[in-house]
Short mmCIF file of C-alpha atoms and ligand atoms in Angstrom, two decimals:
data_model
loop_
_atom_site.label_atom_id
_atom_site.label_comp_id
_atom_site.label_asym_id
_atom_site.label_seq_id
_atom_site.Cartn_x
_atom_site.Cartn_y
_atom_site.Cartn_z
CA UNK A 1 121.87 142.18 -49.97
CA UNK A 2 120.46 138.93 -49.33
CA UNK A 3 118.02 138.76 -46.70
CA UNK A 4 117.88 135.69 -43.90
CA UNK A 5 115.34 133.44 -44.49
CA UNK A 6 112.54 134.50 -42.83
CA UNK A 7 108.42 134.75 -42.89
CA UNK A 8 106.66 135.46 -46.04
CA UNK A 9 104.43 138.12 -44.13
CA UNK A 10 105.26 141.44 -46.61
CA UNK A 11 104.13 143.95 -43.26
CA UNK A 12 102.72 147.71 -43.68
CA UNK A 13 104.98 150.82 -43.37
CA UNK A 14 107.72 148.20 -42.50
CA UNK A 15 111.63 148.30 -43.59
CA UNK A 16 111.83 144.95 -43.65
CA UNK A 17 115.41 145.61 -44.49
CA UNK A 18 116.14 147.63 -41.29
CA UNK A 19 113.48 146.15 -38.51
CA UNK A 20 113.67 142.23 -38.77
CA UNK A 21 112.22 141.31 -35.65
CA UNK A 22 108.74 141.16 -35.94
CA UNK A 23 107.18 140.94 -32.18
CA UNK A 24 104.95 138.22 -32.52
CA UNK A 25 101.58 138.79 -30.39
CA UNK A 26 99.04 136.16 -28.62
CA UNK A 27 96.87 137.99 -26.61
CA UNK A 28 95.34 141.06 -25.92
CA UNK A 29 93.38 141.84 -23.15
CA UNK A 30 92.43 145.73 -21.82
CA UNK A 31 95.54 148.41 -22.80
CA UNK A 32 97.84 145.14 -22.96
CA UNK A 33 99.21 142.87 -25.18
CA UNK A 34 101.19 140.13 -24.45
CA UNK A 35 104.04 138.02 -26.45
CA UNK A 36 104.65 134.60 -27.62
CA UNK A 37 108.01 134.88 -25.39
CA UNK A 38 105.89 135.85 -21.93
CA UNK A 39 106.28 139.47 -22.62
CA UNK A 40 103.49 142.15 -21.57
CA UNK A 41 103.30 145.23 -23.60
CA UNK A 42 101.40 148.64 -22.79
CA UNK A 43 99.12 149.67 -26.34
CA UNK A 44 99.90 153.44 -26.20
CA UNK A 45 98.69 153.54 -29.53
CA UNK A 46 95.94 151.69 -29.39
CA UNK A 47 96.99 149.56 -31.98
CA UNK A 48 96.76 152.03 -34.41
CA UNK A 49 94.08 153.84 -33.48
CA UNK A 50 91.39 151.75 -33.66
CA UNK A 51 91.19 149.99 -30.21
CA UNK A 52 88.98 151.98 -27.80
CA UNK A 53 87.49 150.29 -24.90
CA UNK A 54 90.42 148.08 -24.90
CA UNK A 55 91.44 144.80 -26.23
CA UNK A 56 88.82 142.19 -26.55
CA UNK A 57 85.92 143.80 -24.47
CA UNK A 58 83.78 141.31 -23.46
CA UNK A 59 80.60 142.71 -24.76
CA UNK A 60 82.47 143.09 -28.30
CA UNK A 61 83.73 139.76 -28.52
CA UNK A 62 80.40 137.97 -26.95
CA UNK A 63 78.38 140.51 -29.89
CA UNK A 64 80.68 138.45 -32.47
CA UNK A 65 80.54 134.87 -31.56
CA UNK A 66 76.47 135.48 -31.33
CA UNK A 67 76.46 136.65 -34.73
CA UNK A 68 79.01 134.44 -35.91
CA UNK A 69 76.64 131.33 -35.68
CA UNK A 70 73.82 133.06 -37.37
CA UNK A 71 74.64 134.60 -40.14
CA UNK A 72 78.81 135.74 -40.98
CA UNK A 73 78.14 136.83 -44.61
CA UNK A 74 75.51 138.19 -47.27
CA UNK A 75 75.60 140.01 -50.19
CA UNK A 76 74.30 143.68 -49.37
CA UNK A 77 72.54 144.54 -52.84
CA UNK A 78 68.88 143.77 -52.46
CA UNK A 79 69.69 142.42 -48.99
CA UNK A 80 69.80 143.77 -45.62
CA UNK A 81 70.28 142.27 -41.60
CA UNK A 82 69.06 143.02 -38.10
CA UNK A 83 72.78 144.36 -37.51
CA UNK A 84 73.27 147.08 -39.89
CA UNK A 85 69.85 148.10 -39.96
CA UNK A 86 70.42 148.88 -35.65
CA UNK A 87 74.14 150.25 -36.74
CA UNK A 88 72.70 152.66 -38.84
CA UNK A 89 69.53 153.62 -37.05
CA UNK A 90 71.99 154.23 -34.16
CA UNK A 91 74.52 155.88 -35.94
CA UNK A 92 72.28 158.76 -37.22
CA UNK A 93 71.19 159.31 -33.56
CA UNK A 94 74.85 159.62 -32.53
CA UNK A 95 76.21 161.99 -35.25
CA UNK A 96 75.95 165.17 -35.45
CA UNK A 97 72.05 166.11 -36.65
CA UNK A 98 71.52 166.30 -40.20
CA UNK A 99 73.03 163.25 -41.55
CA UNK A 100 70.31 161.15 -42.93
CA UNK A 101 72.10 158.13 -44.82
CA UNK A 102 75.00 155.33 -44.11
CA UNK A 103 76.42 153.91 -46.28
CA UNK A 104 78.97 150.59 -45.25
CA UNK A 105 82.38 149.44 -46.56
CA UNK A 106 85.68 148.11 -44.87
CA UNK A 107 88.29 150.47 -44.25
CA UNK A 108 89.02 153.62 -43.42
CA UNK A 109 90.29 154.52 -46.97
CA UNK A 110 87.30 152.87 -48.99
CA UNK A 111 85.10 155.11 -46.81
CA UNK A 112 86.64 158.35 -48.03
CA UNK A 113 86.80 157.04 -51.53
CA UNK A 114 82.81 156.73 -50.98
CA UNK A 115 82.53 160.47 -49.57
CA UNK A 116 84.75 161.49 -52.70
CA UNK A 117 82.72 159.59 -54.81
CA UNK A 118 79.53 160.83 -53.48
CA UNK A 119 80.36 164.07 -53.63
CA UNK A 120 81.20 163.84 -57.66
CA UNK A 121 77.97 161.70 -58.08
CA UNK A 122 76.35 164.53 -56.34
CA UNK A 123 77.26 167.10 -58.92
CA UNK A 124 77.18 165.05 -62.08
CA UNK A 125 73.90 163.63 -61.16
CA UNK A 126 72.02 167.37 -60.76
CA UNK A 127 73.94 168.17 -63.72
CA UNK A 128 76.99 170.21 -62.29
CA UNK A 129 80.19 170.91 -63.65
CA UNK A 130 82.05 170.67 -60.05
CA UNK A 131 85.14 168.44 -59.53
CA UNK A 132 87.51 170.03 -57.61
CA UNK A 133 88.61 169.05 -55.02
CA UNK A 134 90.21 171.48 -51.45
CA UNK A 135 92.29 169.66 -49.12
CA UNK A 136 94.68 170.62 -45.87
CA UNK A 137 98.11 170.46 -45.70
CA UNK A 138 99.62 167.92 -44.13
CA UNK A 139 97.10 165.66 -44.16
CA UNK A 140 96.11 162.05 -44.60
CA UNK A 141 93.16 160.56 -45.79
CA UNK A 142 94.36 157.08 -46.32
CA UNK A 143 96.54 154.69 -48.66
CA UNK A 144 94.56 153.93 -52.01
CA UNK A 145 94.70 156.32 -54.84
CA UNK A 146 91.98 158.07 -54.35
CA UNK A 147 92.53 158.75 -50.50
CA UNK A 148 96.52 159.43 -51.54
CA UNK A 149 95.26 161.98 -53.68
CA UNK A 150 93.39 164.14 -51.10
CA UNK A 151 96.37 163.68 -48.81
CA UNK A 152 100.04 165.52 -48.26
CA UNK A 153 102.18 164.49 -51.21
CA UNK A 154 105.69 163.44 -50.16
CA UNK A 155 107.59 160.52 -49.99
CA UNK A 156 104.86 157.87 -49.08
CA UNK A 157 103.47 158.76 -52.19
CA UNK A 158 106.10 159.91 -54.37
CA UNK A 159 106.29 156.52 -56.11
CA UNK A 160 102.58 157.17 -57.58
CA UNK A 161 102.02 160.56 -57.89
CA UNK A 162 102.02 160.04 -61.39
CA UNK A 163 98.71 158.30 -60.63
CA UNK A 164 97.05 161.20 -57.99
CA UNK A 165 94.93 163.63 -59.29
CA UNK A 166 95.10 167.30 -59.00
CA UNK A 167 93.69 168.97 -56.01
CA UNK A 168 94.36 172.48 -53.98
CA UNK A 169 95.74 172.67 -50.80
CA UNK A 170 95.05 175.43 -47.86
CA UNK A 171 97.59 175.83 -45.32
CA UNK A 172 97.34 174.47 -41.70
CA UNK A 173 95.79 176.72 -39.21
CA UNK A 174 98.95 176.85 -37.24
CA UNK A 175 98.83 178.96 -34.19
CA UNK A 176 98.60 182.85 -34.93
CA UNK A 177 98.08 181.80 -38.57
CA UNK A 178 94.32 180.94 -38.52
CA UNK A 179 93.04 183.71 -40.79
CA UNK A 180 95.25 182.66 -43.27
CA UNK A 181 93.73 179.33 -44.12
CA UNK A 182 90.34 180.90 -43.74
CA UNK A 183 91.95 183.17 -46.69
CA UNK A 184 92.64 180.76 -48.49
CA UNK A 185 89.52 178.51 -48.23
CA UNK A 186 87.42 181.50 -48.82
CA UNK A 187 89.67 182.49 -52.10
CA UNK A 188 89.69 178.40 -53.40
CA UNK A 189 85.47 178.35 -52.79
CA UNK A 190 84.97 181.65 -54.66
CA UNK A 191 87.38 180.82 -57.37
CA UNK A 192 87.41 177.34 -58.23
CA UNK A 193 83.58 175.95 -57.71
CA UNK A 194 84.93 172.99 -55.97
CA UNK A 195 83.04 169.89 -55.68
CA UNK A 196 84.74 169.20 -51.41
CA UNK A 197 86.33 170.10 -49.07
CA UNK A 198 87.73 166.93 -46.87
CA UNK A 199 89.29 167.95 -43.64
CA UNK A 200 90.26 166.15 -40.43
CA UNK A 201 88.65 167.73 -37.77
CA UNK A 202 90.59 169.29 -35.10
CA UNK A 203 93.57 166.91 -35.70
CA UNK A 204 95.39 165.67 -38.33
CA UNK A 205 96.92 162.17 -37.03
CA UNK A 206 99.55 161.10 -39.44
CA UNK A 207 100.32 164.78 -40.40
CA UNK A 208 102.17 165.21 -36.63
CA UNK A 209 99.10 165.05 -34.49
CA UNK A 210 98.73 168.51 -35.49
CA UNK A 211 96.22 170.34 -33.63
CA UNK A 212 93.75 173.38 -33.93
CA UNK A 213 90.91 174.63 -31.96
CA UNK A 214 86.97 174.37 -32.94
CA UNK A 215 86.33 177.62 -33.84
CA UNK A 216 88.53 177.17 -36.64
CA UNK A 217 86.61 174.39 -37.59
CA UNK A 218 83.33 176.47 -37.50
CA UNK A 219 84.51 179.01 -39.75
CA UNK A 220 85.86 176.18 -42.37
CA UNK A 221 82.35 174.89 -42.31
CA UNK A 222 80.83 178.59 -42.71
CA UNK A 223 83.24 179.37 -45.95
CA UNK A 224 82.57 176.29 -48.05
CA UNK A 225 78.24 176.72 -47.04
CA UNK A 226 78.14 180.49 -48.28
CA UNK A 227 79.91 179.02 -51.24
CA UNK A 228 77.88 175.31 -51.74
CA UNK A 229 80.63 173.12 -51.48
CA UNK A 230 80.28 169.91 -49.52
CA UNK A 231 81.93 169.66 -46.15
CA UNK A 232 84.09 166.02 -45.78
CA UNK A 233 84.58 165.27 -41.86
CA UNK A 234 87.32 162.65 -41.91
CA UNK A 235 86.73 161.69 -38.44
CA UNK A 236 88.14 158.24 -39.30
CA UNK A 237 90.96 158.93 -36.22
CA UNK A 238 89.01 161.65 -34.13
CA UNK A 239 85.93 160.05 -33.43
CA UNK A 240 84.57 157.41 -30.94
CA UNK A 241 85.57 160.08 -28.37
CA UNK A 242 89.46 160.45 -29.36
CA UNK A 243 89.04 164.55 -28.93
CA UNK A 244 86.87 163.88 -25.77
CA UNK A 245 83.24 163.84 -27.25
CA UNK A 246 81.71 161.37 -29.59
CA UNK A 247 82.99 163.44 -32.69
CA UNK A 248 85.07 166.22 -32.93
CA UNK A 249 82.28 168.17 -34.92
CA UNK A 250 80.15 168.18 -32.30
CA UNK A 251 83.00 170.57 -30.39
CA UNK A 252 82.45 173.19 -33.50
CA UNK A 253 78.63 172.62 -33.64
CA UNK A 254 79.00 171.54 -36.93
CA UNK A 255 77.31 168.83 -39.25
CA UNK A 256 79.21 168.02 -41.92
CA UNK A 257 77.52 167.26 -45.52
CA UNK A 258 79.31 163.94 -45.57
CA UNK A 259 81.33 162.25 -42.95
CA UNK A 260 83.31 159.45 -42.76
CA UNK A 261 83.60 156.91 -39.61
CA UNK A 262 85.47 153.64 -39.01
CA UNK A 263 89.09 153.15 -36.80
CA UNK A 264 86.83 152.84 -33.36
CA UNK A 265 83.56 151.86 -35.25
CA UNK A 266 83.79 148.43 -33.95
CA UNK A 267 85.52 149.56 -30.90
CA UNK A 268 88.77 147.84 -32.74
CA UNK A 269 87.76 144.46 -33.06
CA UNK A 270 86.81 144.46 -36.40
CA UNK A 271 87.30 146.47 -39.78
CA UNK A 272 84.15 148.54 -40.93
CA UNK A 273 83.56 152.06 -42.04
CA UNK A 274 80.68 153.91 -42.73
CA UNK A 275 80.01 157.12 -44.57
CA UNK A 276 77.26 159.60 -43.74
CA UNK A 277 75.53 161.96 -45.64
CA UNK A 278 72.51 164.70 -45.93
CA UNK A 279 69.61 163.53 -47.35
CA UNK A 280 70.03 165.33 -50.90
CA UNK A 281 73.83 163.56 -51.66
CA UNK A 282 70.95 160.36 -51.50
CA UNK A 283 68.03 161.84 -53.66
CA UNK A 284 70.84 163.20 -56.06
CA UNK A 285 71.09 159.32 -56.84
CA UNK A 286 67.54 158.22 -56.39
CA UNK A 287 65.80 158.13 -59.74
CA UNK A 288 64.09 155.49 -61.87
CA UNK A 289 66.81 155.92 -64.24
CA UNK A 290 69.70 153.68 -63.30
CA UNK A 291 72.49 155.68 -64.67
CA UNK A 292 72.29 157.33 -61.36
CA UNK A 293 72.76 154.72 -59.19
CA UNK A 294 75.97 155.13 -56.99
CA UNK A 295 78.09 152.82 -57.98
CA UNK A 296 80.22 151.30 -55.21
CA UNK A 297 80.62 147.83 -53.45
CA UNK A 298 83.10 146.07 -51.28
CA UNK A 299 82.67 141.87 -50.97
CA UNK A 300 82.20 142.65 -47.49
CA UNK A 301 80.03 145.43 -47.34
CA UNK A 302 78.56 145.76 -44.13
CA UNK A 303 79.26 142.48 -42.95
CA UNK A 304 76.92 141.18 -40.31
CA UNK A 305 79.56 139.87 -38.16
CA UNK A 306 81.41 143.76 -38.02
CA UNK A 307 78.01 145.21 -38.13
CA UNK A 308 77.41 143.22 -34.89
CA UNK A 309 80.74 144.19 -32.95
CA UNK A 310 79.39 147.99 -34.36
CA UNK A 311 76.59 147.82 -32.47
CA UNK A 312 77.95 146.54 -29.29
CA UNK A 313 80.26 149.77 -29.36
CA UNK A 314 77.39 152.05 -30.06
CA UNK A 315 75.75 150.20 -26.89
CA UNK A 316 78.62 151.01 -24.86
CA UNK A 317 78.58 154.51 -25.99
CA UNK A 318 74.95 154.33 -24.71
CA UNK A 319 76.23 153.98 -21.50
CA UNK A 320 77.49 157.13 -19.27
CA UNK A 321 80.03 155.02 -17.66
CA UNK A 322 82.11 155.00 -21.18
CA UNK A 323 81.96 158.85 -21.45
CA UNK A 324 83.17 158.95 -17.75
CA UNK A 325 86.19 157.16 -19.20
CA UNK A 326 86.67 159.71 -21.87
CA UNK A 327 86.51 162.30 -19.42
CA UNK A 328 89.18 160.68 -16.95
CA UNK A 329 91.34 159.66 -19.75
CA UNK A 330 91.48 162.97 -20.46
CA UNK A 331 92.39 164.75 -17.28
CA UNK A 332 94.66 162.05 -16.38
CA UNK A 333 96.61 162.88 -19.80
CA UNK A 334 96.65 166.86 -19.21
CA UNK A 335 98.52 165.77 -15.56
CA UNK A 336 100.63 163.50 -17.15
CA UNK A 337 102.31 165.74 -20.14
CA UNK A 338 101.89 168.89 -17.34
CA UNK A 339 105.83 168.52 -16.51
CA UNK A 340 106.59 168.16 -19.94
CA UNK A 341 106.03 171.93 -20.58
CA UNK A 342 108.89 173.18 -18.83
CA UNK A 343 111.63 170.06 -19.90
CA UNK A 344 113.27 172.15 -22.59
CA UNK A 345 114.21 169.29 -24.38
CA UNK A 346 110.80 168.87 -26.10
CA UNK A 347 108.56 171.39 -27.66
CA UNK A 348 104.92 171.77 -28.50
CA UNK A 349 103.19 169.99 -25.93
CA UNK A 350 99.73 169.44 -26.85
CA UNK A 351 97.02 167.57 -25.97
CA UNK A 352 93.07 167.51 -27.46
CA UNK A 353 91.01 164.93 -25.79
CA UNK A 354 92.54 161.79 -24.61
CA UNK A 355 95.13 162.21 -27.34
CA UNK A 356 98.65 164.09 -26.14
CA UNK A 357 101.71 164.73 -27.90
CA UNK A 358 104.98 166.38 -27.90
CA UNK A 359 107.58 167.14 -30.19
CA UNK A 360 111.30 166.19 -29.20
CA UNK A 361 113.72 168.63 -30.13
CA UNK A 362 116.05 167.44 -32.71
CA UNK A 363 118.40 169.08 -35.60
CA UNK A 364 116.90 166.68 -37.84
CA UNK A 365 113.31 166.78 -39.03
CA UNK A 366 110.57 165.19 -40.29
CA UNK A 367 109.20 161.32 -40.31
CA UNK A 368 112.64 160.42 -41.11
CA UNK A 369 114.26 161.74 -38.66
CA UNK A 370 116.57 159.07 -37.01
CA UNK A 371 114.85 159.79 -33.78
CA UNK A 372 112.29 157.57 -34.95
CA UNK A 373 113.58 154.41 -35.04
CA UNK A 374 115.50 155.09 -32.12
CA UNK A 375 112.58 155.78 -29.64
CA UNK A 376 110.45 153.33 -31.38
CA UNK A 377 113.02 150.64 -30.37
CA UNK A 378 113.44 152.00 -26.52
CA UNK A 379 110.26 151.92 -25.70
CA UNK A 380 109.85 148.39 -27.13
CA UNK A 381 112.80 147.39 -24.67
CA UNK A 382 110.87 148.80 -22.42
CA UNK A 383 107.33 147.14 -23.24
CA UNK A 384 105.72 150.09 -24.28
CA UNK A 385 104.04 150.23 -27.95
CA UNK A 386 104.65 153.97 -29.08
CA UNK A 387 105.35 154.82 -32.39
CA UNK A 388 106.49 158.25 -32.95
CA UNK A 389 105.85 160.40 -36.15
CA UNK A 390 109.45 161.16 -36.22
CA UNK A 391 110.38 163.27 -33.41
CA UNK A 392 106.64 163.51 -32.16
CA UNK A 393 105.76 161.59 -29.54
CA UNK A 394 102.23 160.94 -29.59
CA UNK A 395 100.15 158.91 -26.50
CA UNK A 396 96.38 158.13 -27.87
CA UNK A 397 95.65 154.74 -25.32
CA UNK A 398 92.57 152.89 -24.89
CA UNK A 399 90.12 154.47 -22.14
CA UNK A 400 90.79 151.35 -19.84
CA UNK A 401 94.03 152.34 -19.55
CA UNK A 402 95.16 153.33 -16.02
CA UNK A 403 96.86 156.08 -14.05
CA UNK A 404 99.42 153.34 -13.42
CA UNK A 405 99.37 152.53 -17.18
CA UNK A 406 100.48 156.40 -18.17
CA UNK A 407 103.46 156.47 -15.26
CA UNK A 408 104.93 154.21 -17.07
CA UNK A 409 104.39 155.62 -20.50
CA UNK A 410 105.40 159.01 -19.71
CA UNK A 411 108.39 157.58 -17.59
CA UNK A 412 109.41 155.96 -20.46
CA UNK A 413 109.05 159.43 -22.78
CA UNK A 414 111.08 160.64 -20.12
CA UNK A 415 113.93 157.93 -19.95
CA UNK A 416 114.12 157.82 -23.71
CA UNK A 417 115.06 161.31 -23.95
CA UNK A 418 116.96 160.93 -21.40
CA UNK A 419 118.44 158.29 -23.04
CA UNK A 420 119.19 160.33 -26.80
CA UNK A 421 120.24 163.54 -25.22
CA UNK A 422 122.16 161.53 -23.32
CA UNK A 423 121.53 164.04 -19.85
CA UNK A 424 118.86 164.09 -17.27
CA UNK A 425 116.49 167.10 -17.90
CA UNK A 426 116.70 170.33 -16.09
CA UNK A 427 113.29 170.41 -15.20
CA UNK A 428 112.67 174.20 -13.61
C1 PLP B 501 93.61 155.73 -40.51
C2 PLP B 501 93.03 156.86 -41.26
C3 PLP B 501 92.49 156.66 -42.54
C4 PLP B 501 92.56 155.35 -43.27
O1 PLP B 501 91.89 154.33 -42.62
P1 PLP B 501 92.27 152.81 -42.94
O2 PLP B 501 91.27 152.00 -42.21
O3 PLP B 501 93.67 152.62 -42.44
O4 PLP B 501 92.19 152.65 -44.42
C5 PLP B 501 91.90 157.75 -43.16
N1 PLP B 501 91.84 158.96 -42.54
C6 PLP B 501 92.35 159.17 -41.32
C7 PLP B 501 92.22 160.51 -40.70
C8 PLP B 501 92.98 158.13 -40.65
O5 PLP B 501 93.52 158.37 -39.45
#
């Protein structure tokens, strides 16, 4: 097959093959973005997760043209600036107590490579044999190898899993089934001496928006202490107040050993990630010898012009007015799925936080289920940015957005499956 002419831009997670219009995007500005062709579009999704306060917040954007003219670049080894050094000391006031160092890089997957790699470092460098490492199922951690590794293998990965190393899996704490990944935890700690355990806390995003409650959590964190193995908090998609506080550990009480920040970091405006850890993941590499230095740069390691849209977010989340949002965001979502308990067309409606989502019902399965496509593309007719997992519907806007906003998101849920079942819903 010979495609049409068309752009050079190679785009991510795209079938080029089967979606060739691209929707080309000027502006954003608040939960909406708006098209070269006039078109306004509601971010549902919040462009991936990342946008929280919405699209080009003032305070962000006027943070980033400030620091723009000073100083845009510098290396980071032997070098530091005003705007990572207020990042950080803000950071470690904002996460959970206990977490002592920060260390900066780009994405969301270089920051779990750095948690992964600290974590080794850790146990080589007090002289350790511990390498293992535990993981959920059905979860994702990221797209380089490392972060693949730690993540579900299927068929996003299939291509390279000749690359991924070896790691052991606990079962999802579905409803009902709790004890059993306890079990298992418990059994891998005792049995294996592994170096991790990486986790997303309370939901697992690209897994299904898959959700389970904080005592769960808790206990997770209790198992791998009693047996010394470090606790990873990918809260790369929960935090910046996606599960309705800050982080989602803070809902288990729980400080994690090393945790791993970045989607909302900037508020969206920019890519950074940090990783946190406890003070003795840092002295494990602090030594006049330099074999035990941890070795790990990006280029753009804690660039000063993302370090300064960082710390206008962490000013907003100074402010009580942004946790009001949360809060409203929140409660406006739990009214806005409420009639989509009883339409028997869907399934599993859940929400944590200001994140909701509900499962269509469908005879096929899975991310590939030709649902997919099929909602993705009404609710683009329809000016709504939604991207389902397959048949899960998932709403996770930015906490601008409006009770105005969701009517028309959740009419649209409603009209698309009214729309593929092809019958209004007998709503009781
Ligand atoms: C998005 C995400 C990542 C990867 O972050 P990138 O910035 O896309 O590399 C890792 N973990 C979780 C839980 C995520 O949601």
């Amino acid at each position: 097959m010979m495609p049409k002419k068309r752009s050079p831009v190679w785009h991510p997670f795209s079938q080029h093959a089967l979606q060739d219009e691209i929707t080309r995007v000027i502006r954003g500005d608040g939960a909406y973005l708006h098209t070269v062709d006039g078109r306004r579009i509601i971010d549902a999704i919040s462009s991936w997760w990342v946008v929280t306060h919405g699209h080009c917040h003032p305070h962000i954007v006027s943070a980033i043209q400030k620091q723009a003219e000073k100083l845009n670049q510098i290396i980071f080894a032997g070098h530091t600036h005003e705007p990572a050094e207020e990042v950080a000391a803000q950071l470690l006031k904002l996460a959970p107590r206990g977490l002592d160092y920060v260390f900066f890089s780009d994405s969301g997957s270089t920051s779990v490579e750095v948690a992964l790699k600290m974590a080794l470092g850790y146990w080589h460098n007090i002289g350790k044999q511990r390498i293992r490492i535990v993981v959920m199922q059905h979860s994702y951690h990221g797209d380089t190898v490392g972060a693949m590794s730690v993540g579900a293998r299927s068929v996003f990965n299939a291509a390279y899993g000749p690359l991924l190393f070896d790691v052991t899996s606990i079962p999802f704490p579905a409803r009902g089934h709790e004890q059993a990944t306890l079990d298992a935890l418990e059994s891998a700690c005792r049995n294996e001496m592994p170096a991790a355990f990486i986790v997303e806390p309370l939901i697992l995003g690209a897994g299904g928006m898959l959700m389970y409650p904080a005592w769960v959590l808790r206990e997770m964190k209790r198992i791998c202490e009693a047996s010394d193995v470090l606790f990873i908090a990918d809260e790369i998609m929960t935090g910046w107040g996606r599960t309705g506080t800050l982080f989602a550990c803070e809902q288990a009480n729980v400080t994690p050993d090393i945790a791993c920040y970045s989607k909302g970091l900037t508020g969206g405006a920019l890519p950074l990630a940090v990783t946190l850890c406890r003070a003795d993941i840092f002295d494990a590499h602090y030594a006049k010898d330099r074999t035990r230095t941890f070795f790990h740069s990006s280029s753009y390691t804690a660039n000063p012009v993302a370090c300064a849209a960082a710390k206008a977010n962490l000013d907003l989340w100074q402010d009580q007015e942004c946790r009001q949002h949360v809060a409203s965001v929140a409660t406006m979502q739990e009214q806005a799925i409420e009639s989509f308990r009883a339409d028997p067309r869907f399934e599993n409606v859940r929400r944590t936080g200001t994140i909701t989502a509900l499962d269509l019902k469908a005879k096929e399965a899975g991310y590939f289920a030709s649902n997919g496509p099929k909602l993705q593309a009404f609710f683009k007719g329809r000016g709504l940015l939604l991207r389902p997992l397959g048949n899960t519907i998932y709403v996770m806007p930015p906490y601008c957005v409006t009770a105005a906003d969701l009517d028309e998101i959740y009419g649209g849920i409603t009209d698309a499956a009214d729309a593929l079942t092809g019958r209004r819903a007998s709503v009781a």
